[in-house]
mmCIF file of C-alpha atoms in Angstrom:
data_model
loop_
_atom_site.group_PDB
_atom_site.id
_atom_site.type_symbol
_atom_site.label_atom_id
_atom_site.label_comp_id
_atom_site.label_asym_id
_atom_site.label_seq_id
_atom_site.Cartn_x
_atom_site.Cartn_y
_atom_site.Cartn_z
ATOM 1 C CA UNK C 1076 0.000 0.000 0.000
ATOM 2 C CA UNK C 1077 2.813 2.375 0.907
ATOM 3 C CA UNK C 1078 4.553 1.658 -2.425
ATOM 4 C CA UNK C 1079 1.351 2.402 -4.335
ATOM 5 C CA UNK C 1080 0.915 5.734 -2.520
ATOM 6 C CA UNK C 1081 4.507 6.693 -3.273
ATOM 7 C CA UNK C 1082 4.017 5.667 -6.921
ATOM 8 C CA UNK C 1083 0.879 7.813 -7.220
ATOM 9 C CA UNK C 1084 2.655 10.791 -5.697
ATOM 10 C CA UNK C 1085 5.561 10.371 -8.120
ATOM 11 C CA UNK C 1086 3.192 10.146 -11.112
ATOM 12 C CA UNK C 1087 1.353 13.269 -9.913
ATOM 13 C CA UNK C 1088 4.600 15.204 -9.449
ATOM 14 C CA UNK C 1089 5.817 14.205 -12.907
ATOM 15 C CA UNK C 1090 2.582 15.444 -14.491
ATOM 16 C CA UNK C 1091 2.803 18.935 -12.923
ATOM 17 C CA UNK C 1092 5.232 20.356 -15.507
ATOM 18 C CA UNK C 1093 2.827 19.328 -18.287
ATOM 19 C CA UNK C 1094 -0.013 21.137 -16.522
ATOM 20 C CA UNK C 1095 2.099 24.297 -16.226
ATOM 21 C CA UNK C 1096 3.098 24.087 -19.905
ATOM 22 C CA UNK C 1097 -0.546 23.668 -20.927
ATOM 23 C CA UNK C 1098 -1.581 26.697 -18.862
ATOM 24 C CA UNK C 1099 1.305 28.758 -20.236
ATOM 25 C CA UNK C 1100 0.479 27.741 -23.795
ATOM 26 C CA UNK C 1101 -3.155 28.754 -23.319
ATOM 27 C CA UNK C 1102 -2.133 32.067 -21.736
ATOM 28 C CA UNK C 1103 0.344 32.764 -24.480
ATOM 29 C CA UNK C 1104 -2.211 31.947 -27.187
ATOM 30 C CA UNK C 1105 -4.681 34.392 -25.625
ATOM 31 C CA UNK C 1106 -2.042 37.137 -25.427
ATOM 32 C CA UNK C 1107 -0.970 36.504 -29.019
ATOM 33 C CA UNK C 1108 -4.611 36.670 -30.111
ATOM 34 C CA UNK C 1109 -5.052 40.134 -28.558
ATOM 35 C CA UNK C 1110 -2.018 41.403 -30.478
ATOM 36 C CA UNK C 1111 -3.083 39.627 -33.678
ATOM 37 C CA UNK C 1112 -6.493 41.311 -33.361
ATOM 38 C CA UNK C 1113 -4.741 44.687 -33.429
ATOM 39 C CA UNK C 1114 -2.886 43.774 -36.633
ATOM 40 C CA UNK C 1115 -6.067 42.374 -38.194
ATOM 41 C CA UNK C 1116 -7.781 45.707 -37.477
ATOM 42 C CA UNK C 1117 -4.786 47.641 -38.835
ATOM 43 C CA UNK C 1118 -4.833 45.654 -42.071
ATOM 44 C CA UNK C 1119 -8.602 45.953 -42.547
ATOM 45 C CA UNK C 1120 -8.525 49.627 -41.455
ATOM 46 C CA UNK C 1121 -11.411 48.990 -39.087
ATOM 47 C CA UNK C 1122 -10.967 49.361 -35.351
ATOM 48 C CA UNK C 1123 -14.657 48.974 -34.433
ATOM 49 C CA UNK C 1124 -13.947 45.966 -32.192
ATOM 50 C CA UNK C 1125 -11.021 47.546 -30.320
ATOM 51 C CA UNK C 1126 -12.826 47.163 -26.983
ATOM 52 C CA UNK C 1127 -12.399 43.397 -27.408
ATOM 53 C CA UNK C 1128 -8.588 43.601 -27.388
ATOM 54 C CA UNK C 1129 -7.640 46.947 -25.751
ATOM 55 C CA UNK C 1130 -8.149 48.565 -22.351
ATOM 56 C CA UNK C 1131 -10.055 51.828 -21.895
ATOM 57 C CA UNK C 1132 -6.796 53.444 -20.735
ATOM 58 C CA UNK C 1133 -4.814 52.234 -23.777
ATOM 59 C CA UNK C 1134 -1.720 54.338 -24.498
ATOM 60 C CA UNK C 1135 -0.278 54.436 -28.017
ATOM 61 C CA UNK C 1136 3.137 55.801 -28.984
ATOM 62 C CA UNK C 1137 3.437 56.196 -32.746
ATOM 63 C CA UNK C 1138 6.672 55.885 -34.777
ATOM 64 C CA UNK C 1139 7.037 59.675 -34.855
ATOM 65 C CA UNK C 1140 7.137 59.881 -31.043
ATOM 66 C CA UNK C 1141 3.593 61.119 -30.490
ATOM 67 C CA UNK C 1142 1.779 59.713 -27.471
ATOM 68 C CA UNK C 1143 -1.988 59.338 -27.315
ATOM 69 C CA UNK C 1144 -3.785 58.385 -24.082
ATOM 70 C CA UNK C 1145 -7.102 56.599 -23.752
ATOM 71 C CA UNK C 1146 -8.864 54.237 -26.163
ATOM 72 C CA UNK C 1147 -11.205 56.899 -27.566
ATOM 73 C CA UNK C 1148 -8.324 59.259 -28.385
ATOM 74 C CA UNK C 1149 -6.171 56.454 -29.810
ATOM 75 C CA UNK C 1150 -9.031 55.318 -32.027
ATOM 76 C CA UNK C 1151 -9.579 58.884 -33.296
ATOM 77 C CA UNK C 1152 -5.891 59.053 -34.237
ATOM 78 C CA UNK C 1153 -5.873 55.610 -35.859
ATOM 79 C CA UNK C 1154 -9.047 56.298 -37.835
ATOM 80 C CA UNK C 1155 -7.591 59.609 -39.023
ATOM 81 C CA UNK C 1156 -4.299 58.151 -40.296
ATOM 82 C CA UNK C 1157 -5.990 55.055 -41.734
ATOM 83 C CA UNK C 1158 -8.389 57.231 -43.727
ATOM 84 C CA UNK C 1159 -5.498 59.278 -45.101
ATOM 85 C CA UNK C 1160 -1.859 58.255 -45.639
ATOM 86 C CA UNK C 1161 -2.228 54.714 -44.231
ATOM 87 C CA UNK C 1162 -5.299 53.929 -46.369
ATOM 88 C CA UNK C 1163 -4.688 50.523 -47.962
ATOM 89 C CA UNK C 1164 -1.402 49.977 -46.112
ATOM 90 C CA UNK C 1165 -0.752 46.594 -44.525
ATOM 91 C CA UNK C 1166 1.523 45.666 -41.644
ATOM 92 C CA UNK C 1167 2.662 42.028 -41.721
ATOM 93 C CA UNK C 1168 3.991 40.332 -38.595
ATOM 94 C CA UNK C 1169 7.390 38.713 -39.107
ATOM 95 C CA UNK C 1170 8.038 37.624 -35.532
ATOM 96 C CA UNK C 1171 6.220 37.790 -32.194
ATOM 97 C CA UNK C 1172 7.865 37.167 -28.827
ATOM 98 C CA UNK C 1173 5.797 36.885 -25.622
ATOM 99 C CA UNK C 1174 7.251 37.228 -22.122
ATOM 100 C CA UNK C 1175 5.262 37.184 -18.903
ATOM 101 C CA UNK C 1176 6.124 39.690 -16.165
ATOM 102 C CA UNK C 1177 3.661 37.910 -13.876
ATOM 103 C CA UNK C 1178 0.396 35.984 -14.172
ATOM 104 C CA UNK C 1179 -1.545 39.018 -15.421
ATOM 105 C CA UNK C 1180 1.002 41.064 -17.406
ATOM 106 C CA UNK C 1181 2.741 40.133 -20.649
ATOM 107 C CA UNK C 1182 5.209 42.075 -22.760
ATOM 108 C CA UNK C 1183 4.999 41.296 -26.458
ATOM 109 C CA UNK C 1184 7.603 42.349 -29.010
ATOM 110 C CA UNK C 1185 6.615 42.219 -32.675
ATOM 111 C CA UNK C 1186 8.729 42.850 -35.732
ATOM 112 C CA UNK C 1187 6.732 43.586 -38.854
ATOM 113 C CA UNK C 1188 6.940 44.970 -42.364
ATOM 114 C CA UNK C 1189 4.617 47.590 -43.841
ATOM 115 C CA UNK C 1190 3.610 48.021 -47.436
ATOM 116 C CA UNK C 1191 4.570 51.260 -49.187
ATOM 117 C CA UNK C 1192 3.063 54.542 -47.985
ATOM 118 C CA UNK C 1193 3.836 58.257 -48.143
ATOM 119 C CA UNK C 1194 3.586 60.396 -45.003
ATOM 120 C CA UNK C 1195 2.055 63.897 -45.121
ATOM 121 C CA UNK C 1196 5.567 65.404 -45.262
ATOM 122 C CA UNK C 1197 6.050 63.709 -48.660
ATOM 123 C CA UNK C 1198 8.464 61.006 -47.518
ATOM 124 C CA UNK C 1199 7.889 57.660 -49.218
ATOM 125 C CA UNK C 1200 8.274 54.616 -46.957
ATOM 126 C CA UNK C 1201 8.948 51.412 -48.898
ATOM 127 C CA UNK C 1202 9.238 47.937 -47.457
ATOM 128 C CA UNK C 1203 9.757 49.463 -44.007
ATOM 129 C CA UNK C 1204 10.316 47.319 -40.945
ATOM 130 C CA UNK C 1205 8.925 48.186 -37.515
ATOM 131 C CA UNK C 1206 9.371 46.877 -34.014
ATOM 132 C CA UNK C 1207 6.440 47.324 -31.674
ATOM 133 C CA UNK C 1208 6.260 46.601 -27.967
ATOM 134 C CA UNK C 1209 2.897 45.806 -26.409
ATOM 135 C CA UNK C 1210 2.010 45.636 -22.724
ATOM 136 C CA UNK C 1211 -0.894 43.203 -22.475
ATOM 137 C CA UNK C 1212 -2.797 42.821 -19.197
ATOM 138 C CA UNK C 1213 -5.397 40.404 -17.944
ATOM 139 C CA UNK C 1214 -8.538 42.251 -16.850
ATOM 140 C CA UNK C 1215 -11.868 40.610 -16.057
ATOM 141 C CA UNK C 1216 -10.564 37.327 -17.439
ATOM 142 C CA UNK C 1217 -9.497 38.777 -20.821
ATOM 143 C CA UNK C 1218 -6.075 39.683 -22.175
ATOM 144 C CA UNK C 1219 -6.115 43.289 -23.437
ATOM 145 C CA UNK C 1220 -3.539 45.655 -24.918
ATOM 146 C CA UNK C 1221 -2.837 48.423 -22.415
ATOM 147 C CA UNK C 1222 0.073 50.091 -24.189
ATOM 148 C CA UNK C 1223 1.985 49.896 -27.437
ATOM 149 C CA UNK C 1224 4.983 51.681 -28.867
ATOM 150 C CA UNK C 1225 5.860 51.480 -32.550
ATOM 151 C CA UNK C 1226 9.397 52.229 -33.729
ATOM 152 C CA UNK C 1227 10.754 52.246 -37.268
ATOM 153 C CA UNK C 1228 13.780 49.978 -37.612
ATOM 154 C CA UNK C 1229 16.655 51.915 -39.182
ATOM 155 C CA UNK C 1230 18.144 50.723 -42.416
#
């Protein structure tokens, strides 16, 4: 009987790492989905469902160094640029790295490539690469983007 108890304990202990990996994989998938939802919206130029993947206090730092605070203000900015110089532009993820600061905060780094566009100052951007950092938080059981910063990768 004692040997059977010890055997069961050993089997249980050996299965714990698999449980942790499964939980981490599920968490990571949910975080990745929040970020992917942002890129899907970017590429379709429609941010109507932003409340499903961003927090109300979302902060956005654009590649030109401008900072916008609050989902409503960020969406106004995004809708403005996507109806003008970013109209029809796509941003394709090349790589996505997810790291967890704790059980409810993840930092996601994405490298991506945009299609050609011309900014209002007349500068043409061709085949440009970007690196974007997202802070994704778990609120009310959902993973949501709380902050992002987009930086152009120098040539």
